[in-house]
PDB file of C-alpha atoms and ligand atoms in Angstrom:
ATOM      1  CA  MET A   1       7.233   0.301  -2.435  1.00 84.00           C
ATOM      2  CA  VAL A   2       5.882  -3.329  -2.289  1.00 86.00           C
ATOM      3  CA  GLY A   3       9.016  -5.125  -2.942  1.00 87.00           C
ATOM      4  CA  ASN A   4      11.640  -3.147  -5.191  1.00 87.00           C
ATOM      5  CA  GLY A   5       8.749  -3.548  -7.852  1.00 89.00           C
ATOM      6  CA  PHE A   6       5.326  -1.947  -7.483  1.00 90.00           C
ATOM      7  CA  HIS A   7       4.498   1.589  -6.770  1.00 90.00           C
ATOM      8  CA  VAL A   8       1.245   0.942  -4.611  1.00 89.00           C
ATOM      9  CA  ARG A   9      -1.632   3.267  -3.449  1.00 88.00           C
ATOM     10  CA  ASN A  10      -3.417   1.215  -0.762  1.00 87.00           C
ATOM     11  CA  MET A  11      -6.895   2.312  -1.233  1.00 85.00           C
ATOM     12  CA  PHE A  12      -8.122   0.044   1.826  1.00 82.00           C
ATOM     13  CA  PRO A  13      -5.990  -1.920   4.498  1.00 71.00           C
ATOM     14  CA  SER A  14      -5.487  -5.921   5.794  1.00 52.00           C
ATOM     15  CA  ASN A  15      -6.261  -5.035   9.546  1.00 56.00           C
ATOM     16  CA  ASN A  16      -8.671  -3.786  11.940  1.00 61.00           C
ATOM     17  CA  LEU A  17     -11.062  -3.465   9.177  1.00 59.00           C
ATOM     18  CA  GLY A  18     -14.521  -5.847  11.060  1.00 61.00           C
ATOM     19  CA  GLN A  19     -16.711  -6.764   8.591  1.00 67.00           C
ATOM     20  CA  ARG A  20     -17.544  -3.108   6.797  1.00 78.00           C
ATOM     21  CA  LEU A  21     -15.851  -4.876   3.955  1.00 89.00           C
ATOM     22  CA  SER A  22     -16.065  -8.161   3.820  1.00 93.00           C
ATOM     23  CA  PRO A  23     -15.563  -9.994   1.777  1.00 95.00           C
ATOM     24  CA  PHE A  24     -13.103  -8.063   0.886  1.00 95.00           C
ATOM     25  CA  ILE A  25      -9.377  -7.264   3.128  1.00 92.00           C
ATOM     26  CA  LEU A  26      -7.020  -5.181   1.301  1.00 92.00           C
ATOM     27  CA  LEU A  27      -7.050  -3.434  -2.475  1.00 93.00           C
ATOM     28  CA  ASP A  28      -3.681  -1.964  -3.665  1.00 93.00           C
ATOM     29  CA  LEU A  29      -2.938   0.054  -7.229  1.00 94.00           C
ATOM     30  CA  ALA A  30      -0.042  -0.285  -8.245  1.00 94.00           C
ATOM     31  CA  GLY A  31       1.069   2.880 -10.273  1.00 90.00           C
ATOM     32  CA  PRO A  32       1.120   3.536 -13.579  1.00 93.00           C
ATOM     33  CA  THR A  33       4.652   3.841 -12.631  1.00 94.00           C
ATOM     34  CA  PHE A  34       7.254   3.801 -15.664  1.00 96.00           C
ATOM     35  CA  TYR A  35      10.406   1.440 -14.627  1.00 96.00           C
ATOM     36  CA  PRO A  36      13.707   1.500 -16.390  1.00 96.00           C
ATOM     37  CA  GLY A  37      15.226  -1.132 -18.308  1.00 97.00           C
ATOM     38  CA  THR A  38      16.956  -3.882 -16.059  1.00 96.00           C
ATOM     39  CA  ASP A  39      18.672  -7.658 -16.077  1.00 96.00           C
ATOM     40  CA  THR A  40      17.769  -8.337 -12.684  1.00 94.00           C
ATOM     41  CA  PRO A  41      13.683  -7.910 -12.851  1.00 95.00           C
ATOM     42  CA  ARG A  42      11.971  -6.028  -9.821  1.00 95.00           C
ATOM     43  CA  GLY A  43       9.366  -7.478  -7.644  1.00 95.00           C
ATOM     44  CA  VAL A  44       8.531  -9.413  -4.442  1.00 94.00           C
ATOM     45  CA  GLY A  45      10.872 -11.978  -3.509  1.00 93.00           C
ATOM     46  CA  GLU A  46       9.347 -15.424  -1.774  1.00 94.00           C
ATOM     47  CA  HIS A  47       6.034 -14.663   0.453  1.00 96.00           C
ATOM     48  CA  PRO A  48       3.636 -16.544   2.070  1.00 97.00           C
ATOM     49  CA  HIS A  49      -0.489 -16.051   2.075  1.00 97.00           C
ATOM     50  CA  ARG A  50      -2.892 -18.302   4.252  1.00 98.00           C
ATOM     51  CA  GLY A  51      -6.181 -17.741   4.646  1.00 98.00           C
ATOM     52  CA  PHE A  52      -7.936 -15.678   1.481  1.00 98.00           C
ATOM     53  CA  GLU A  53      -7.578 -15.522  -2.029  1.00 98.00           C
ATOM     54  CA  THR A  54      -5.520 -12.691  -3.980  1.00 97.00           C
ATOM     55  CA  VAL A  55      -6.678 -11.541  -7.334  1.00 98.00           C
ATOM     56  CA  THR A  56      -4.016  -9.453  -9.789  1.00 97.00           C
ATOM     57  CA  LEU A  57      -5.341  -8.049 -12.516  1.00 98.00           C
ATOM     58  CA  VAL A  58      -2.813  -5.837 -14.872  1.00 98.00           C
ATOM     59  CA  TYR A  59      -3.395  -3.314 -17.497  1.00 96.00           C
ATOM     60  CA  GLN A  60      -0.021  -2.363 -18.545  1.00 97.00           C
ATOM     61  CA  GLY A  61       2.967  -4.351 -18.406  1.00 98.00           C
ATOM     62  CA  LYS A  62       3.657  -7.905 -17.205  1.00 98.00           C
ATOM     63  CA  VAL A  63       4.035 -10.118 -14.298  1.00 97.00           C
ATOM     64  CA  SER A  64       5.561 -13.724 -13.666  1.00 96.00           C
ATOM     65  CA  HIS A  65       4.685 -15.543 -10.886  1.00 95.00           C
ATOM     66  CA  ARG A  66       5.305 -18.603  -9.306  1.00 94.00           C
ATOM     67  CA  ASP A  67       4.388 -20.653  -5.940  1.00 93.00           C
ATOM     68  CA  SER A  68       5.190 -22.925  -4.228  1.00 92.00           C
ATOM     69  CA  GLY A  69       2.399 -25.313  -5.864  1.00 86.00           C
ATOM     70  CA  GLY A  70       4.654 -26.057  -8.838  1.00 88.00           C
ATOM     71  CA  ASN A  71       2.077 -22.944 -10.627  1.00 89.00           C
ATOM     72  CA  ALA A  72       3.850 -20.783 -12.748  1.00 91.00           C
ATOM     73  CA  GLY A  73       2.288 -17.932 -14.947  1.00 92.00           C
ATOM     74  CA  LEU A  74       2.437 -14.637 -16.616  1.00 96.00           C
ATOM     75  CA  ILE A  75       0.133 -11.631 -16.433  1.00 97.00           C
ATOM     76  CA  GLY A  76      -0.232  -9.404 -18.770  1.00 98.00           C
ATOM     77  CA  PRO A  77      -2.881  -6.218 -19.896  1.00 98.00           C
ATOM     78  CA  GLY A  78      -5.978  -7.750 -19.510  1.00 97.00           C
ATOM     79  CA  ASP A  79      -4.869 -11.188 -17.881  1.00 98.00           C
ATOM     80  CA  VAL A  80      -6.017 -11.733 -14.179  1.00 98.00           C
ATOM     81  CA  GLN A  81      -4.507 -14.098 -11.780  1.00 97.00           C
ATOM     82  CA  TRP A  82      -7.082 -15.761  -9.269  1.00 97.00           C
ATOM     83  CA  MET A  83      -4.871 -17.026  -6.925  1.00 96.00           C
ATOM     84  CA  THR A  84      -6.515 -19.159  -3.509  1.00 97.00           C
ATOM     85  CA  ALA A  85      -3.890 -19.240  -1.027  1.00 96.00           C
ATOM     86  CA  ALA A  86      -6.156 -21.016   1.817  1.00 97.00           C
ATOM     87  CA  SER A  87      -4.304 -23.647   3.923  1.00 97.00           C
ATOM     88  CA  GLY A  88      -0.943 -21.533   2.267  1.00 96.00           C
ATOM     89  CA  VAL A  89       1.406 -20.851  -0.731  1.00 96.00           C
ATOM     90  CA  VAL A  90       4.280 -19.424  -1.036  1.00 97.00           C
ATOM     91  CA  HIS A  91       5.177 -17.845  -3.838  1.00 96.00           C
ATOM     92  CA  GLU A  92       6.745 -14.372  -5.782  1.00 96.00           C
ATOM     93  CA  GLU A  93       5.691 -11.989  -8.099  1.00 96.00           C
ATOM     94  CA  LYS A  94       7.549 -10.110 -10.158  1.00 97.00           C
ATOM     95  CA  HIS A  95       8.181  -8.341 -13.267  1.00 97.00           C
ATOM     96  CA  GLU A  96       8.261 -10.608 -16.116  1.00 97.00           C
ATOM     97  CA  ARG A  97      11.835 -11.012 -17.430  1.00 96.00           C
ATOM     98  CA  GLU A  98      11.824  -9.317 -21.261  1.00 97.00           C
ATOM     99  CA  PHE A  99       9.540  -6.347 -19.901  1.00 97.00           C
ATOM    100  CA  ALA A 100      12.263  -5.889 -16.494  1.00 97.00           C
ATOM    101  CA  LYS A 101      15.043  -5.957 -19.714  1.00 97.00           C
ATOM    102  CA  GLU A 102      13.032  -3.371 -21.993  1.00 97.00           C
ATOM    103  CA  GLY A 103      11.755  -1.245 -19.804  1.00 97.00           C
ATOM    104  CA  GLY A 104       8.102   0.123 -19.450  1.00 97.00           C
ATOM    105  CA  THR A 105       5.258   1.058 -17.654  1.00 97.00           C
ATOM    106  CA  LEU A 106       3.447  -1.553 -14.697  1.00 97.00           C
ATOM    107  CA  GLN A 107       0.016  -0.424 -14.047  1.00 96.00           C
ATOM    108  CA  MET A 108      -1.996  -3.234 -11.972  1.00 96.00           C
ATOM    109  CA  ALA A 109      -4.184  -4.000  -9.117  1.00 96.00           C
ATOM    110  CA  GLN A 110      -4.274  -6.488  -6.491  1.00 97.00           C
ATOM    111  CA  LEU A 111      -7.384  -7.479  -4.636  1.00 96.00           C
ATOM    112  CA  TRP A 112      -7.476 -10.110  -1.427  1.00 95.00           C
ATOM    113  CA  VAL A 113     -11.058 -11.771  -0.914  1.00 97.00           C
ATOM    114  CA  ASN A 114     -11.153 -13.528   2.348  1.00 97.00           C
ATOM    115  CA  LEU A 115     -12.064 -16.800   2.567  1.00 98.00           C
ATOM    116  CA  PRO A 116     -15.166 -18.449   4.950  1.00 98.00           C
ATOM    117  CA  LYS A 117     -13.947 -20.023   7.730  1.00 98.00           C
ATOM    118  CA  LYS A 118     -14.464 -23.902   6.471  1.00 98.00           C
ATOM    119  CA  ASP A 119     -12.308 -23.055   3.149  1.00 98.00           C
ATOM    120  CA  LYS A 120      -9.383 -21.498   5.351  1.00 98.00           C
ATOM    121  CA  MET A 121      -7.371 -24.257   4.918  1.00 98.00           C
ATOM    122  CA  SER A 122      -8.619 -26.335   1.846  1.00 97.00           C
ATOM    123  CA  PRO A 123      -5.847 -26.888  -0.543  1.00 95.00           C
ATOM    124  CA  PRO A 124      -4.318 -23.999  -2.622  1.00 95.00           C
ATOM    125  CA  SER A 125      -5.503 -23.625  -6.052  1.00 94.00           C
ATOM    126  CA  TYR A 126      -4.822 -20.680  -8.751  1.00 91.00           C
ATOM    127  CA  GLN A 127      -6.896 -19.610 -11.584  1.00 95.00           C
ATOM    128  CA  ASP A 128      -5.019 -18.309 -14.697  1.00 95.00           C
ATOM    129  CA  ILE A 129      -7.834 -16.137 -16.810  1.00 97.00           C
ATOM    130  CA  GLY A 130      -6.431 -15.121 -20.263  1.00 97.00           C
ATOM    131  CA  ALA A 131      -7.301 -11.440 -20.959  1.00 98.00           C
ATOM    132  CA  ARG A 132      -9.756 -13.751 -23.857  1.00 97.00           C
ATOM    133  CA  GLN A 133     -11.520 -15.620 -21.406  1.00 98.00           C
ATOM    134  CA  ILE A 134     -13.244 -12.237 -20.039  1.00 98.00           C
ATOM    135  CA  PRO A 135     -16.083 -11.507 -21.637  1.00 98.00           C
ATOM    136  CA  SER A 136     -16.784  -7.671 -21.993  1.00 98.00           C
ATOM    137  CA  VAL A 137     -20.694  -5.980 -22.565  1.00 97.00           C
ATOM    138  CA  ALA A 138     -20.942  -3.141 -24.348  1.00 97.00           C
ATOM    139  CA  VAL A 139     -22.993  -0.679 -22.170  1.00 95.00           C
ATOM    140  CA  ASP A 140     -23.417   3.249 -23.353  1.00 93.00           C
ATOM    141  CA  GLY A 141     -20.493   4.801 -23.606  1.00 95.00           C
ATOM    142  CA  GLY A 142     -17.911   1.991 -22.981  1.00 96.00           C
ATOM    143  CA  GLU A 143     -17.660  -1.536 -21.785  1.00 97.00           C
ATOM    144  CA  VAL A 144     -17.534  -3.795 -18.434  1.00 98.00           C
ATOM    145  CA  ARG A 145     -15.619  -6.580 -18.547  1.00 98.00           C
ATOM    146  CA  VAL A 146     -17.192  -9.382 -15.964  1.00 98.00           C
ATOM    147  CA  ILE A 147     -14.279 -10.855 -14.240  1.00 98.00           C
ATOM    148  CA  ALA A 148     -16.531 -12.667 -11.268  1.00 98.00           C
ATOM    149  CA  GLY A 149     -20.259 -12.697 -10.628  1.00 98.00           C
ATOM    150  CA  GLU A 150     -22.850 -11.783 -12.879  1.00 96.00           C
ATOM    151  CA  TYR A 151     -23.976  -8.639 -14.785  1.00 95.00           C
ATOM    152  CA  GLY A 152     -27.371  -9.248 -16.757  1.00 93.00           C
ATOM    153  CA  ASP A 153     -27.052 -12.757 -18.265  1.00 95.00           C
ATOM    154  CA  THR A 154     -22.821 -12.477 -18.548  1.00 97.00           C
ATOM    155  CA  ARG A 155     -20.755 -14.631 -15.841  1.00 98.00           C
ATOM    156  CA  GLY A 156     -17.390 -13.895 -15.447  1.00 98.00           C
ATOM    157  CA  PRO A 157     -14.819 -16.824 -15.837  1.00 98.00           C
ATOM    158  CA  ALA A 158     -13.627 -17.102 -12.034  1.00 98.00           C
ATOM    159  CA  LYS A 159     -14.611 -19.223  -9.226  1.00 98.00           C
ATOM    160  CA  THR A 160     -15.099 -17.747  -6.350  1.00 98.00           C
ATOM    161  CA  PHE A 161     -16.199 -19.471  -2.798  1.00 98.00           C
ATOM    162  CA  THR A 162     -18.923 -16.833  -1.962  1.00 98.00           C
ATOM    163  CA  PRO A 163     -20.611 -14.190  -3.807  1.00 98.00           C
ATOM    164  CA  VAL A 164     -18.659 -11.998  -5.324  1.00 98.00           C
ATOM    165  CA  ASN A 165     -18.897  -9.360  -7.857  1.00 98.00           C
ATOM    166  CA  PHE A 166     -15.903  -7.949  -9.480  1.00 98.00           C
ATOM    167  CA  TRP A 167     -15.843  -6.085 -12.964  1.00 98.00           C
ATOM    168  CA  ASP A 168     -13.488  -3.948 -14.912  1.00 98.00           C
ATOM    169  CA  VAL A 169     -15.134  -0.715 -15.825  1.00 98.00           C
ATOM    170  CA  ARG A 170     -14.331   1.771 -18.770  1.00 97.00           C
ATOM    171  CA  LEU A 171     -16.794   4.170 -19.308  1.00 98.00           C
ATOM    172  CA  SER A 172     -16.064   7.625 -21.141  1.00 98.00           C
ATOM    173  CA  GLY A 173     -16.467  11.185 -20.867  1.00 97.00           C
ATOM    174  CA  GLY A 174     -19.911  12.072 -20.312  1.00 97.00           C
ATOM    175  CA  HIS A 175     -21.733   9.334 -20.163  1.00 97.00           C
ATOM    176  CA  GLU A 176     -23.871   7.249 -17.811  1.00 97.00           C
ATOM    177  CA  ILE A 177     -24.424   3.724 -16.572  1.00 97.00           C
ATOM    178  CA  ASP A 178     -26.731   1.841 -14.322  1.00 96.00           C
ATOM    179  CA  LEU A 179     -25.223  -1.658 -12.402  1.00 96.00           C
ATOM    180  CA  LYS A 180     -26.780  -3.803 -11.130  1.00 95.00           C
ATOM    181  CA  VAL A 181     -26.110  -5.427  -7.976  1.00 95.00           C
ATOM    182  CA  PRO A 182     -27.113  -7.855  -5.359  1.00 94.00           C
ATOM    183  CA  ALA A 183     -29.072  -6.131  -2.132  1.00 93.00           C
ATOM    184  CA  GLY A 184     -26.739  -7.255   1.385  1.00 94.00           C
ATOM    185  CA  GLN A 185     -23.497  -7.034  -0.458  1.00 95.00           C
ATOM    186  CA  ASN A 186     -20.678  -4.479   0.299  1.00 94.00           C
ATOM    187  CA  THR A 187     -19.924  -2.591  -2.943  1.00 95.00           C
ATOM    188  CA  GLY A 188     -17.664  -0.340  -3.735  1.00 94.00           C
ATOM    189  CA  VAL A 189     -16.403   1.603  -6.839  1.00 96.00           C
ATOM    190  CA  VAL A 190     -12.572   2.669  -7.381  1.00 95.00           C
ATOM    191  CA  VAL A 191     -11.454   5.393  -9.929  1.00 95.00           C
ATOM    192  CA  PHE A 192      -8.375   3.717 -11.434  1.00 92.00           C
ATOM    193  CA  GLU A 193      -8.064   6.406 -14.015  1.00 92.00           C
ATOM    194  CA  GLY A 194     -10.379   9.565 -14.866  1.00 96.00           C
ATOM    195  CA  ARG A 195     -12.846  11.089 -12.904  1.00 97.00           C
ATOM    196  CA  ALA A 196     -16.645  10.032 -11.947  1.00 97.00           C
ATOM    197  CA  SER A 197     -19.222  10.145  -9.289  1.00 97.00           C
ATOM    198  CA  VAL A 198     -21.267   7.118  -7.997  1.00 96.00           C
ATOM    199  CA  ASN A 199     -24.545   6.895  -7.105  1.00 95.00           C
ATOM    200  CA  GLY A 200     -24.712  11.372  -6.756  1.00 93.00           C
ATOM    201  CA  SER A 201     -21.228  11.452  -4.910  1.00 93.00           C
ATOM    202  CA  ASP A 202     -18.598  13.534  -5.081  1.00 93.00           C
ATOM    203  CA  GLU A 203     -16.443  13.352  -7.779  1.00 95.00           C
ATOM    204  CA  ILE A 204     -13.669  10.672  -7.296  1.00 95.00           C
ATOM    205  CA  GLN A 205     -10.488  10.361  -9.037  1.00 93.00           C
ATOM    206  CA  ASP A 206      -6.630   9.215  -9.382  1.00 87.00           C
ATOM    207  CA  ALA A 207      -7.693   5.582  -6.961  1.00 90.00           C
ATOM    208  CA  GLN A 208     -10.168   7.205  -4.832  1.00 92.00           C
ATOM    209  CA  MET A 209     -13.116   5.180  -4.358  1.00 92.00           C
ATOM    210  CA  VAL A 210     -16.635   4.888  -3.090  1.00 92.00           C
ATOM    211  CA  TRP A 211     -18.600   2.213  -0.934  1.00 91.00           C
ATOM    212  CA  LEU A 212     -22.036   2.278  -0.807  1.00 91.00           C
ATOM    213  CA  ASP A 213     -24.246   1.011   2.001  1.00 85.00           C
ATOM    214  CA  THR A 214     -25.748  -2.344   1.573  1.00 87.00           C
ATOM    215  CA  ASN A 215     -29.688  -1.742   1.221  1.00 87.00           C
ATOM    216  CA  GLY A 216     -30.064  -0.426  -2.356  1.00 86.00           C
ATOM    217  CA  GLU A 217     -28.680  -2.061  -5.694  1.00 93.00           C
ATOM    218  CA  LEU A 218     -28.648   0.425  -7.900  1.00 95.00           C
ATOM    219  CA  VAL A 219     -25.217   1.594  -8.946  1.00 96.00           C
ATOM    220  CA  SER A 220     -24.922   4.810 -11.105  1.00 97.00           C
ATOM    221  CA  ILE A 221     -21.337   5.689 -12.734  1.00 97.00           C
ATOM    222  CA  LYS A 222     -21.240   9.160 -14.126  1.00 97.00           C
ATOM    223  CA  ALA A 223     -17.690   9.597 -16.140  1.00 97.00           C
ATOM    224  CA  VAL A 224     -16.712  13.222 -16.305  1.00 97.00           C
ATOM    225  CA  GLU A 225     -13.831  11.927 -18.461  1.00 97.00           C
ATOM    226  CA  ASP A 226     -12.542   9.366 -20.100  1.00 97.00           C
ATOM    227  CA  SER A 227     -12.402   6.505 -16.984  1.00 97.00           C
ATOM    228  CA  LYS A 228     -11.192   3.302 -15.938  1.00 96.00           C
ATOM    229  CA  LEU A 229     -12.815   1.648 -12.757  1.00 97.00           C
ATOM    230  CA  LEU A 230     -13.340  -1.535 -10.502  1.00 97.00           C
ATOM    231  CA  LEU A 231     -16.370  -2.031  -9.429  1.00 97.00           C
ATOM    232  CA  LEU A 232     -16.555  -5.042  -6.122  1.00 97.00           C
ATOM    233  CA  SER A 233     -19.203  -6.181  -4.539  1.00 96.00           C
ATOM    234  CA  GLY A 234     -19.771  -9.311  -2.365  1.00 96.00           C
ATOM    235  CA  THR A 235     -21.905 -10.767   0.233  1.00 96.00           C
ATOM    236  CA  PRO A 236     -20.192 -10.482   3.792  1.00 94.00           C
ATOM    237  CA  LEU A 237     -18.753 -13.408   5.777  1.00 95.00           C
ATOM    238  CA  ASP A 238     -19.883 -12.195   8.988  1.00 91.00           C
ATOM    239  CA  GLU A 239     -17.131 -14.437  10.626  1.00 95.00           C
ATOM    240  CA  PRO A 240     -14.798 -13.096  13.305  1.00 93.00           C
ATOM    241  CA  ILE A 241     -10.873 -11.672  11.280  1.00 92.00           C
ATOM    242  CA  ALA A 242      -8.127 -12.194  12.496  1.00 92.00           C
ATOM    243  CA  SER A 243      -5.093 -10.852  10.281  1.00 90.00           C
ATOM    244  CA  HIS A 244      -1.235 -10.420  10.949  1.00 91.00           C
ATOM    245  CA  GLY A 245       0.705  -8.816   7.500  1.00 89.00           C
ATOM    246  CA  PRO A 246      -0.436 -11.674   4.825  1.00 94.00           C
ATOM    247  CA  PHE A 247      -2.072 -13.945   7.022  1.00 96.00           C
ATOM    248  CA  VAL A 248      -5.847 -13.674   7.369  1.00 95.00           C
ATOM    249  CA  MET A 249      -8.020 -16.165   9.536  1.00 96.00           C
ATOM    250  CA  ASN A 250     -10.716 -16.406  12.530  1.00 96.00           C
ATOM    251  CA  THR A 251      -8.533 -16.316  15.116  1.00 97.00           C
ATOM    252  CA  GLU A 252      -5.376 -15.050  17.101  1.00 97.00           C
ATOM    253  CA  ALA A 253      -4.427 -19.234  17.818  1.00 98.00           C
ATOM    254  CA  GLU A 254      -4.956 -19.561  14.177  1.00 98.00           C
ATOM    255  CA  ILE A 255      -2.702 -16.852  13.328  1.00 97.00           C
ATOM    256  CA  HIS A 256       0.317 -18.084  15.497  1.00 98.00           C
ATOM    257  CA  GLN A 257      -0.401 -21.637  13.833  1.00 98.00           C
ATOM    258  CA  ALA A 258       0.055 -19.912  10.491  1.00 98.00           C
ATOM    259  CA  ILE A 259       3.595 -17.666  11.588  1.00 97.00           C
ATOM    260  CA  LYS A 260       4.360 -21.640  12.559  1.00 97.00           C
ATOM    261  CA  ASP A 261       3.677 -23.550   9.959  1.00 97.00           C
ATOM    262  CA  TYR A 262       5.599 -20.668   7.266  1.00 96.00           C
ATOM    263  CA  GLN A 263       8.524 -21.231   9.473  1.00 96.00           C
ATOM    264  CA  SER A 264       8.857 -24.594   9.517  1.00 96.00           C
ATOM    265  CA  GLY A 265       8.491 -25.241   6.106  1.00 95.00           C
ATOM    266  CA  LYS A 266       5.215 -26.385   5.704  1.00 94.00           C
ATOM    267  CA  MET A 267       3.616 -24.186   3.658  1.00 94.00           C
ATOM    268  CA  GLY A 268       6.513 -25.128   0.884  1.00 91.00           C
ATOM    269  CA  HIS A 269       8.926 -23.033  -0.908  1.00 89.00           C
ATOM    270  CA  LEU A 270      10.158 -21.774  -4.019  1.00 89.00           C
ATOM    271  CA  ASP A 271      12.502 -24.386  -6.408  1.00 79.00           C
TER     272      ASP A 271
HETATM  273 MN1  LIG B 301       1.730 -12.247  -2.841  1.00 54.40          MN
END
């Protein structure tokens, strides 16, 4: 449980990763979980981040967000919030009030993307990407929603600091598609719902994922059942990683500084 509102399955952790999955640090899949109605929205209260980006994609339900930079927003089905914590933000992530009151099913994913050393202390920013802004490319038996990066001629709306592809893929059972990612990128495919195999792998399902080596460009996905998948690929940063909870920096000294800066209020507070 993250806070009291997100029942998550952690696909890969935030600590001791080395370079293998760089620039990705963490992926949590939340739900699908049914929450009964309440007047007190569940979620995660005020907490900091520094040194990376958090990317939230909602499938079902609605989440509200507000941060110390004065940004606030709602993330509903198909929407993405791409938050660049960089030098530091304090934020809260809650079930949206009306959704909480009525009760319902929440299903979402949160991905953490590392920032290169030179950008870790840049000002925080925030991209609120509505479902309608995300181009969907029809493929045989499904669609690829391009959130970040490029699929063929289609470019996703998210601005990234380093080359990253983040695609929301739907594929009907019995169909197979070939996707192409640049050579040299770390590439993973997660099954959120359904059953599939990737480049001839064993079948994966229900929050399992396949990591590919960095040599190839072809990602061949075969859906055994109707499937919801996420494809992530990115150019490794090849820089040292020091991480502690919500802080991901390059050295231990920078982690100590982050803790100090948070505790002394330098990352701000919520109103
Ligand atoms: Mn957070």
